[in-house]
Short mmCIF file of C-alpha atoms in Angstrom, two decimals:
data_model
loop_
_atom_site.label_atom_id
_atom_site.label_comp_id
_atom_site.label_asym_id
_atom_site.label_seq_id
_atom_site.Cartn_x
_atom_site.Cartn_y
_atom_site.Cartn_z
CA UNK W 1 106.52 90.96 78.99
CA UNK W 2 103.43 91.30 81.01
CA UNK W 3 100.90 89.23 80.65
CA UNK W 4 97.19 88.48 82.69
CA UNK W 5 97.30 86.00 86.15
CA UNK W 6 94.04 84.99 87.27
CA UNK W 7 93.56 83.20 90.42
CA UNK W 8 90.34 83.16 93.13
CA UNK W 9 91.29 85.38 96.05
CA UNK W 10 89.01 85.06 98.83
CA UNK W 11 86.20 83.49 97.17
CA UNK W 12 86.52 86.11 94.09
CA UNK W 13 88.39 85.56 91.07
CA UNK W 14 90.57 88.27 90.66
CA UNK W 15 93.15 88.82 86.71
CA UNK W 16 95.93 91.76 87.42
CA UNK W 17 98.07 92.01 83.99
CA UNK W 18 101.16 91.40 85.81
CA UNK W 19 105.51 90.46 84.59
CA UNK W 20 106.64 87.13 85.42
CA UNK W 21 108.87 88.49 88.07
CA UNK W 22 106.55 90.08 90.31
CA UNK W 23 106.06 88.38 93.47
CA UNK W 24 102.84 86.58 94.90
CA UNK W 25 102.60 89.15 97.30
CA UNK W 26 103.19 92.06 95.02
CA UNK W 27 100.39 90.93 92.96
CA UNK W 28 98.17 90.86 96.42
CA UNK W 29 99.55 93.98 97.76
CA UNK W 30 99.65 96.17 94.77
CA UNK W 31 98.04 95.04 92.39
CA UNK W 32 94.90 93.70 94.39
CA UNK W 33 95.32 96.44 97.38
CA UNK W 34 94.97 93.73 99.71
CA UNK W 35 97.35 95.07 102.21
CA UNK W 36 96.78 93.18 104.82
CA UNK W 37 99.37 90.43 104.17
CA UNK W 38 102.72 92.11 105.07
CA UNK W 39 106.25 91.88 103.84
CA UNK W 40 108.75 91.48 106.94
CA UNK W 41 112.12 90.13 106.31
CA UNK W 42 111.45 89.41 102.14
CA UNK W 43 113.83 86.73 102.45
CA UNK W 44 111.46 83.47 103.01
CA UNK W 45 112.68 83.73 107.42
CA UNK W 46 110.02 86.01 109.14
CA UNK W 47 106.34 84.61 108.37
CA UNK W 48 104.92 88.11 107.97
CA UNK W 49 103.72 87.42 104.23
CA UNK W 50 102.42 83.62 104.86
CA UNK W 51 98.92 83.34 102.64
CA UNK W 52 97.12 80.30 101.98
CA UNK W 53 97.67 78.17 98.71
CA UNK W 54 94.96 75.68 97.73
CA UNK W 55 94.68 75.74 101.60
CA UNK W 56 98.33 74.99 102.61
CA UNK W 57 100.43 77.84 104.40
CA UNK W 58 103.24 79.59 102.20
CA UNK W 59 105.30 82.31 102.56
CA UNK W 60 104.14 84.71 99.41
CA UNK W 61 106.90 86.71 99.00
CA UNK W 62 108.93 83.63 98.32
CA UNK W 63 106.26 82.62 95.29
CA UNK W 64 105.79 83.90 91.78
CA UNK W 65 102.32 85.05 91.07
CA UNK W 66 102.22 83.11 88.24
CA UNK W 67 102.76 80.26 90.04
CA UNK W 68 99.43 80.28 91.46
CA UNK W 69 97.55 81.01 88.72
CA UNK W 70 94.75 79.09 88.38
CA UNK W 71 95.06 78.66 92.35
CA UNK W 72 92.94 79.42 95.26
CA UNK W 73 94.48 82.17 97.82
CA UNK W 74 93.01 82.72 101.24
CA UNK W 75 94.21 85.98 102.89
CA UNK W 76 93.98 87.58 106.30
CA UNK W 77 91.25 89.71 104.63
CA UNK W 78 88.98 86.70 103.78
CA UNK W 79 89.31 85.20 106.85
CA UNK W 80 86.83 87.24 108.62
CA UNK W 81 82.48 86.87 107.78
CA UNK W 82 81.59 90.23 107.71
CA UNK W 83 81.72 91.68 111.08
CA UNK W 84 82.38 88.26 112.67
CA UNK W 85 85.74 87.20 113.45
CA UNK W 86 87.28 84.22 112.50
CA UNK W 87 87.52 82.13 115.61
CA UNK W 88 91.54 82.50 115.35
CA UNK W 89 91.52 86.22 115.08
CA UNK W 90 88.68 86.14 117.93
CA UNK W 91 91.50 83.98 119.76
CA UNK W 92 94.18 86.14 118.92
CA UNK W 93 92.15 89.71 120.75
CA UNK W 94 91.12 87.67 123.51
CA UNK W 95 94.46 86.49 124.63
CA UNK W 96 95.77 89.43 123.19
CA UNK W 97 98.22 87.98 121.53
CA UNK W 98 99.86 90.85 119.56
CA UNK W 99 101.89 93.94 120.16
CA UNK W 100 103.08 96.01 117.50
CA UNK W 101 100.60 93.83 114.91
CA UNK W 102 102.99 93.79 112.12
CA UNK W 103 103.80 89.29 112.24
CA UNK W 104 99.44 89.08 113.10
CA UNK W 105 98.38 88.41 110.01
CA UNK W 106 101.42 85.88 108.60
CA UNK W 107 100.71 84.56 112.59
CA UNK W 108 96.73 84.04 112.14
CA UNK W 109 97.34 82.33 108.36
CA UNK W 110 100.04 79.87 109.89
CA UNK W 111 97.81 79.15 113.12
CA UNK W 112 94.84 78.31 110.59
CA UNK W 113 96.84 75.91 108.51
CA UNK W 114 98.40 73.77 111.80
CA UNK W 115 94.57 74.53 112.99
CA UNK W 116 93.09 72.68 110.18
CA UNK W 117 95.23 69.66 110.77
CA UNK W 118 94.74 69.04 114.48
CA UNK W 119 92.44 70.76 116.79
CA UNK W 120 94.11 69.60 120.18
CA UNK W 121 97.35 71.79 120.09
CA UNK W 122 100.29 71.18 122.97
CA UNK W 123 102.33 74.28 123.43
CA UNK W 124 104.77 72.51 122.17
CA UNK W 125 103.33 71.72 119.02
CA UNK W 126 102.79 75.07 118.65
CA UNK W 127 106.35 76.62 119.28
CA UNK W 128 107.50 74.02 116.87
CA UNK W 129 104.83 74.95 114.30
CA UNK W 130 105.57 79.24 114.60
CA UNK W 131 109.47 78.16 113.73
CA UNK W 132 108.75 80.05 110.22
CA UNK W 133 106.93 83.04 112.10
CA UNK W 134 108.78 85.90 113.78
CA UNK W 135 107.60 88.52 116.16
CA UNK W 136 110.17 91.09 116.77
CA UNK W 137 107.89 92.13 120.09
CA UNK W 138 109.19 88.37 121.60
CA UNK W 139 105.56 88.50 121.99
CA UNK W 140 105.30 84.45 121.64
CA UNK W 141 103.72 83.49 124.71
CA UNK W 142 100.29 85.04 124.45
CA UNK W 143 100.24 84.01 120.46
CA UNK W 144 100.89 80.31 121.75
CA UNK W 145 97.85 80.70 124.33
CA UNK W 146 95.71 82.25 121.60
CA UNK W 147 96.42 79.43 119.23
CA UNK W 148 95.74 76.90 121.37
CA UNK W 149 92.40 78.46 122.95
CA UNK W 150 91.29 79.55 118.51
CA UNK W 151 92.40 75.99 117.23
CA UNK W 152 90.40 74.25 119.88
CA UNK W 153 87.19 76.86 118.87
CA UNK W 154 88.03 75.81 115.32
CA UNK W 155 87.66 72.34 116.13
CA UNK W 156 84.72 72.50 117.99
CA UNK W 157 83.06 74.73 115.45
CA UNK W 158 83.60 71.62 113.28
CA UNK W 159 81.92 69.33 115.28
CA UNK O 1 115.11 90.62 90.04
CA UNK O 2 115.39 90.77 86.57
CA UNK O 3 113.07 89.67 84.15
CA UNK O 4 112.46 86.12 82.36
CA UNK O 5 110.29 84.23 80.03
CA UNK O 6 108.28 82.36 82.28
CA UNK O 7 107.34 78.50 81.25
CA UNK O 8 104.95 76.14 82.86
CA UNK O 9 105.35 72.52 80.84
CA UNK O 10 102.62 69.51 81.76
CA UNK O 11 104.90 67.00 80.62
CA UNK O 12 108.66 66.15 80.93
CA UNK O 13 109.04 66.26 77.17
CA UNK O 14 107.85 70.05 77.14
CA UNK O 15 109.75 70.87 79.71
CA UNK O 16 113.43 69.46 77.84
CA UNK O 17 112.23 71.35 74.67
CA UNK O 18 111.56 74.40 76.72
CA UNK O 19 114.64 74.33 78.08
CA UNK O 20 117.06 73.40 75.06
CA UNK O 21 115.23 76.51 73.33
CA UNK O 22 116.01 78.70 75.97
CA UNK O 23 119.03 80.82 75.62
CA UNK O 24 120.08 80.47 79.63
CA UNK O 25 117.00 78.90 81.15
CA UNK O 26 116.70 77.13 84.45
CA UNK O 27 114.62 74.75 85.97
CA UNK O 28 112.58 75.37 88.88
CA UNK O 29 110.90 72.55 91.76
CA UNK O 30 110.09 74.45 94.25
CA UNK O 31 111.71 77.59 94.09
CA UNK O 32 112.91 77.77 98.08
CA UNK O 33 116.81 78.73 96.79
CA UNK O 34 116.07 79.74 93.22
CA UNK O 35 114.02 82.16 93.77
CA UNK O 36 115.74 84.14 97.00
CA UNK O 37 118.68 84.07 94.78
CA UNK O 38 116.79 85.45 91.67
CA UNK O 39 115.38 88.43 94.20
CA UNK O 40 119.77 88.94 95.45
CA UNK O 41 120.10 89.58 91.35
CA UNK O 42 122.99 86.49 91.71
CA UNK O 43 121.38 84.69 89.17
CA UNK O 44 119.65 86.12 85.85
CA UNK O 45 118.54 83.51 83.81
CA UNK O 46 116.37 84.32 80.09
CA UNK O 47 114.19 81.54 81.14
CA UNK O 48 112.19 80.08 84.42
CA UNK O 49 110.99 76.36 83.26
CA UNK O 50 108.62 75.54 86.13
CA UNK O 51 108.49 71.89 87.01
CA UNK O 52 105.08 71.80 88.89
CA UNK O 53 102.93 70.74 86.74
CA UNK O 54 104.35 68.05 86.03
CA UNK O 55 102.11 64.97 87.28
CA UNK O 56 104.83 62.07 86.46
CA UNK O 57 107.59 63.75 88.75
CA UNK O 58 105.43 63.72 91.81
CA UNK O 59 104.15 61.10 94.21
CA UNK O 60 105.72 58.35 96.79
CA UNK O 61 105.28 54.54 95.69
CA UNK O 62 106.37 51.56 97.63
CA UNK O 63 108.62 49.44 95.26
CA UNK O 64 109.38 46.53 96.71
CA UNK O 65 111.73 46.99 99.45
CA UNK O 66 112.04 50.78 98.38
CA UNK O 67 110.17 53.96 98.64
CA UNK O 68 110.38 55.90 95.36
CA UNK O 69 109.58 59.26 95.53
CA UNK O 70 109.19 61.72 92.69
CA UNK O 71 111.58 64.72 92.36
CA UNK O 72 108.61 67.31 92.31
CA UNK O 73 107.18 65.92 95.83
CA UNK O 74 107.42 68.03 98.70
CA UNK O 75 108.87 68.49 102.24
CA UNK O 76 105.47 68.33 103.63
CA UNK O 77 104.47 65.55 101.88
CA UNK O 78 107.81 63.00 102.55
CA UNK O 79 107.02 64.42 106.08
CA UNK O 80 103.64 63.16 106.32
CA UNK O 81 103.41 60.29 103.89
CA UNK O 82 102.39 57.19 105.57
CA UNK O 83 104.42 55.12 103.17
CA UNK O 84 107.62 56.45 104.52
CA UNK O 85 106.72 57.19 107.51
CA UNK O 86 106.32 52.69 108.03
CA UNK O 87 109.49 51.93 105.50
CA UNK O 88 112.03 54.48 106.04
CA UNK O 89 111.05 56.86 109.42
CA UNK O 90 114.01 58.66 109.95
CA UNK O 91 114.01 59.99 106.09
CA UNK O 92 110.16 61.50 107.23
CA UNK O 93 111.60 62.77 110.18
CA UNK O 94 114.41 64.51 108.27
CA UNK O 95 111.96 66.19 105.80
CA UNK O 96 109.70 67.24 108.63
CA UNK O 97 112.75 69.51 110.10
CA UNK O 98 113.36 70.94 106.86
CA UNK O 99 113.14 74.67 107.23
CA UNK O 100 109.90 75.85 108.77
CA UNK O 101 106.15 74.60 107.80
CA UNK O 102 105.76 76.85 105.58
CA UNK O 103 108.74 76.48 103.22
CA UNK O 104 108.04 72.15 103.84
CA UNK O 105 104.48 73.23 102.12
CA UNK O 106 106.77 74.23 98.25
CA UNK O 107 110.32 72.64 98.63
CA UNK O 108 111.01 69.57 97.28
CA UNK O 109 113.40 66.76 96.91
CA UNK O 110 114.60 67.39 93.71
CA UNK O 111 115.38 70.87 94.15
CA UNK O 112 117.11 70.40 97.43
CA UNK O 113 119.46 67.63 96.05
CA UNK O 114 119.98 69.09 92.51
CA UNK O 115 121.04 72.26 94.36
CA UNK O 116 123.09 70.48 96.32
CA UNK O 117 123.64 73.03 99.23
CA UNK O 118 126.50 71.99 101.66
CA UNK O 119 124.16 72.68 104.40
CA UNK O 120 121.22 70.43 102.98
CA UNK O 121 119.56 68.01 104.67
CA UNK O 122 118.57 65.81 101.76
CA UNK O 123 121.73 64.42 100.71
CA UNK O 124 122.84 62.91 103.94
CA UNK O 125 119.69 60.26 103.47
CA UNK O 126 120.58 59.82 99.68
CA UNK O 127 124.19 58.41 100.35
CA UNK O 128 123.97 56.79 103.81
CA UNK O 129 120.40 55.16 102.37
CA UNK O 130 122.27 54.31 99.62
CA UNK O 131 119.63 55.84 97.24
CA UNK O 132 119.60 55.81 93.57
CA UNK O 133 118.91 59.01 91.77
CA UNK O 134 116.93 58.22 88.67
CA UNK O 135 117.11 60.72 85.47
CA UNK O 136 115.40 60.92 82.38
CA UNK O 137 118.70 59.50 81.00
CA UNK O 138 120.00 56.98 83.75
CA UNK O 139 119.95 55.75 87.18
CA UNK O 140 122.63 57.17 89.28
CA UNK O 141 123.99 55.76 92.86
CA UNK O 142 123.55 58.69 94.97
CA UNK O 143 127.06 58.50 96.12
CA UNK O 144 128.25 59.85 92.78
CA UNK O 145 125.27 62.32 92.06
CA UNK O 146 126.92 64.40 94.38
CA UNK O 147 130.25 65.70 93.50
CA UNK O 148 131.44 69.07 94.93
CA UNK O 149 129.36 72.33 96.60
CA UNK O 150 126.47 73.34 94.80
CA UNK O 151 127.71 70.19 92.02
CA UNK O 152 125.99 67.04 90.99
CA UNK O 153 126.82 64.47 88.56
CA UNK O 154 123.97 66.08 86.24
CA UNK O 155 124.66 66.54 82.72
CA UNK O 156 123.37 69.29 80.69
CA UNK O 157 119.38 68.19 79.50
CA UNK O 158 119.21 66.25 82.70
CA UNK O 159 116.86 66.12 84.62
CA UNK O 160 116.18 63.89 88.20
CA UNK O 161 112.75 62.51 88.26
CA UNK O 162 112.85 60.65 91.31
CA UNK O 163 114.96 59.27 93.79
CA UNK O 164 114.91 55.69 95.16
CA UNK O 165 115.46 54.53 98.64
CA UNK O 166 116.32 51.43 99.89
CA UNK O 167 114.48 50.51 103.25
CA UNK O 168 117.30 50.15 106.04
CA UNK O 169 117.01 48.31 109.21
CA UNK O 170 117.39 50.95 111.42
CA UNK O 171 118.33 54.42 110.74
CA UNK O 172 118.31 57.95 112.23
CA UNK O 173 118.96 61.62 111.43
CA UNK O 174 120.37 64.20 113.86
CA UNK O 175 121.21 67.49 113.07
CA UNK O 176 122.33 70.66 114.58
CA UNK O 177 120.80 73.37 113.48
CA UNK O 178 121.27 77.18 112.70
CA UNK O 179 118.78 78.66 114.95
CA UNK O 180 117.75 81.62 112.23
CA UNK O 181 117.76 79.70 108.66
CA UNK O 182 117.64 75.94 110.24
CA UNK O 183 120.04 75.01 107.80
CA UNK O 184 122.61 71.98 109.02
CA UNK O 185 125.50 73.29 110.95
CA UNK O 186 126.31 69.93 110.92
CA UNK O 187 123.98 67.28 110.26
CA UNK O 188 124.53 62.68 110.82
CA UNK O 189 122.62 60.55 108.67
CA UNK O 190 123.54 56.98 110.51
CA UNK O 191 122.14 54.06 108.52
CA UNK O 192 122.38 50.03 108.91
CA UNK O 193 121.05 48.36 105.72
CA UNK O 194 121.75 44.99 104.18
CA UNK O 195 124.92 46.13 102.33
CA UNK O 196 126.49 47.41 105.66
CA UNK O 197 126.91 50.67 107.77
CA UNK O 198 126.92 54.49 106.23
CA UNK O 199 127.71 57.68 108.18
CA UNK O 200 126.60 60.58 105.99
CA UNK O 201 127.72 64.07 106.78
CA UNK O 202 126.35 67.25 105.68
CA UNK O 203 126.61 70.74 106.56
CA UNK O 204 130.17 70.38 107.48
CA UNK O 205 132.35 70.04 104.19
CA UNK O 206 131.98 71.38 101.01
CA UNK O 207 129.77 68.64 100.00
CA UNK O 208 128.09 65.79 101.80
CA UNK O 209 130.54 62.77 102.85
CA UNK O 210 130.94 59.11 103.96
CA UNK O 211 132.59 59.10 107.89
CA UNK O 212 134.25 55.61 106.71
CA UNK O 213 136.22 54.96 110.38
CA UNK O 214 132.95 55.36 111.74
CA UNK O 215 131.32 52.93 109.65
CA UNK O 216 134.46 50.66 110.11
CA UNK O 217 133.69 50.79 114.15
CA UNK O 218 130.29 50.48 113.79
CA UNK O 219 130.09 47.24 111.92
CA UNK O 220 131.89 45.75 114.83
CA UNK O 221 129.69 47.21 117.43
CA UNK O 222 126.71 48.83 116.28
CA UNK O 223 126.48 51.45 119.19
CA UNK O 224 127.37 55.06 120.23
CA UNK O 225 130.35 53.68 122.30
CA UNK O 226 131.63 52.17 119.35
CA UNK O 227 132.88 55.58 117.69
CA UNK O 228 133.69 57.08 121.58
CA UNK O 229 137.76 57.15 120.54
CA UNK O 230 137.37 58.59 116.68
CA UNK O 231 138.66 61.88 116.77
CA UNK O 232 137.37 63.56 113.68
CA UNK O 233 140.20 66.02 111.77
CA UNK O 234 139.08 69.39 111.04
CA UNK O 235 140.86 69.73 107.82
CA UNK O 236 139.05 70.80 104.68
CA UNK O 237 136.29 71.10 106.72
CA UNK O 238 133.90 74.57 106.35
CA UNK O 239 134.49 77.71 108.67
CA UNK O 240 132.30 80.53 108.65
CA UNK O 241 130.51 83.04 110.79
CA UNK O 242 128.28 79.97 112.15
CA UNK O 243 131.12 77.85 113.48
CA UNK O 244 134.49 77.04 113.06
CA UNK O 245 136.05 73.87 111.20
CA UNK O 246 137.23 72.31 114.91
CA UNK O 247 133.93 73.13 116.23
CA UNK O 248 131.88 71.16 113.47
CA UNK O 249 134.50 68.29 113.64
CA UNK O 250 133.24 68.27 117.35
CA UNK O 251 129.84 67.99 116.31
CA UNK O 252 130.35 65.21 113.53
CA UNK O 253 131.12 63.12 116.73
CA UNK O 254 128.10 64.34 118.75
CA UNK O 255 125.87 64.21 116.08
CA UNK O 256 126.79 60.43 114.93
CA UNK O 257 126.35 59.24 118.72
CA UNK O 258 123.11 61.40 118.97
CA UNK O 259 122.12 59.40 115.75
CA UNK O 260 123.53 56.07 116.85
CA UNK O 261 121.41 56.13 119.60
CA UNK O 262 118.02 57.42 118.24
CA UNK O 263 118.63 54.04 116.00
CA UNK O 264 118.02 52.14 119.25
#
């Protein structure tokens, strides 16, 4: 019943010979070793797994992998160039806005996506935005500053 | 979750063969409900036909005096389309408080109403637009297409390929939501079209439902006042660890003035 899934993950395409059952984030996490994107809750609520889709925000373990075969997957490992920082994880350490680290990387994927579509960010916005992200820290307020300060870098990296 | 045969059809015609060769198969849109419940091991189907490929089941078009949208289109994109956004607002502002960004980004109309979930958003706007569910076999008015929980009007080999809403004059969605899944505790879809007043209700019975005294009042008066003295009966009403069935009676009133109001 298995079968090969190929799909471009971070810039490289990647084939893991994998059953029709096994989960988008599975096929990142074990089969790929690209353990970076985490699994939280596993029931489509906490945010912790959220990867990007042909660059829209999803929650992977809520996905097939062969459902985005033939797509393009960003995750928190190909955000980064080399040594450099994103400018949302840069935002992130400067406002330190983590704790325990666990929701960062579902957190940093989620900020990108609402990032991409507007650079200007109320705090509002952004509350609204994090409804499908959870940190069980209640650290919220300095991952609201930091997405403001890294969507506003984003933007004007852009420009 | 168990194991399937896994199909991915480009056309509609595919797909129907797929699934008549299939010894239990399901369809799949955008897997928000299908696939959590394939993971609980509640459902274990032979066969997964997935719809997304499909290019004629997505897209919005303005038809007229309607906005057609294609069963395969998602949250996201109702939420953000400009076309609805100018015809119908309050059915864009209903899809852009459906779950969280990220499940608005695969979900999509056709799943949501085929599933028919008592606690869906979707079906409210379908009867109190006064919608028309369109099939590869017929058109259906969206007041029959949904006929009990987790029922619809759909007949084996059937399959919705879009849904078609009438522009109203002025209409508005309120809900009150469960603060973890954001599913409708109760939810008021208040519309005033050419063929009259609708008060759709979802989240508190086992299906959505018409509030007809409502609509009665508000034909007279078209404001929140209007429906001040309906008391709304509890009975048959859902009660679970959320709220009770007199609570979300309470709310159908809230809700429907909350609506009422955002109509201006």
């Amino acid at each position: 019943m298995t079968s090969p899934v190929s799909m471009t993950v971070n810039g490289k395409a990647v084939t893991a010979t994998v059953e029709p059952r096994t989960l988008l984030v599975q096929y990142l996490r074990e089969h790929l070793g690209l353990t970076g994107t985490h699994v939280g809750c596993d029931t489509s609520q906490c945010g912790a797994c959220v990867v990007h889709l042909d660059g829209k925000s999803i929650k992977s373990c809520t996905i097939l992998a062969v459902q985005a075969a033939g797509g393009t997957v960003t995750t928190i490992e190909g955000l980064a160039k080399g040594s450099e920082l994103h400018p949302m994880q840069a935002a992130f350490r400067e406002h330190h806005g983590l704790q325990c680290g666990f929701c960062t990387p579902g957190m940093v994927m989620s900020a990108v996506d609402l990032a991409q579509r507007k650079s200007d960010l109320s705090e509002h916005e952004v509350r609204e935005w994090l409804e499908g992200n959870i940190c069980r820290c209640t650290g919220y307020h300095n991952i609201v500053k930091a997405i403001q300060a890294g969507a506003a870098a984003m933007g004007s990296a852009k420009a | 979750m168990y194991n399937f045969e896994y199909h991915e059809p480009s056309s509609l015609a595919d797909a129907l063969s797929a699934i008549g060769s299939a010894e239990d198969g399901k369809l799949m849109a955008g897997g928000m409900t299908l696939i959590p419940t394939l993971k609980q091991r509640l459902a274990q189907p032979s066969d997964i036909v997935d719809l997304a490929k499909i290019a004629e089941l997505k897209g919005i078009k303005r038809e007229g005096n309607s906005v057609v949208i294609g069963a395969m289109t998602r949250h996201g994109e109702v939420a953000t389309s400009d076309v609805v956004k100018s015809a119908i607002p309050a059915l864009a502002d209903l899809a852009g408080n459906i779950g969280d960004p990220q499940v608005r980004n695969r979900g999509t109309i056709g799943g949501s109403i085929c599933n028919n979930d008592p606690a869906a958003d979707y079906p409210s706007a379908v009867v109190a637009l006064g919608a028309t569910v369109i099939t590869n076999k017929r058109r259906i008015a969206g007041e029959d297409f949904f006929t009990g929980m987790f029922e619809t009007a759909l007949e084996p080999g059937e399959v919705v390929t879009a849904v078609s809403f009438p522009a109203p004059e002025k209409a508005a969605y309120m809900k009150f939501r469960n603060p973890a899944s954001r599913y409708a505790i109760v939810g008021v879809f208040v519309a005033k079209t050419s063929g009259g007043v609708r008060v759709a209700v979802t989240g508190a019975g086992a299906c959505v439902f018409r509030q007809n005294e409502m609509e009665a009042a508000l034909e007279k008066s078209f404001t929140p006042d209007a429906i001040k003295g309906i008391e709304v009966s509890a009975d048959g009403l859902n009660a679970d660890i959320h709220a009770g069935a007199d609570y979300r009676a309470h709310l159908i009133g809230v809700m429907a003035k909350r609506a009422i109001a955002a109509c201006g």
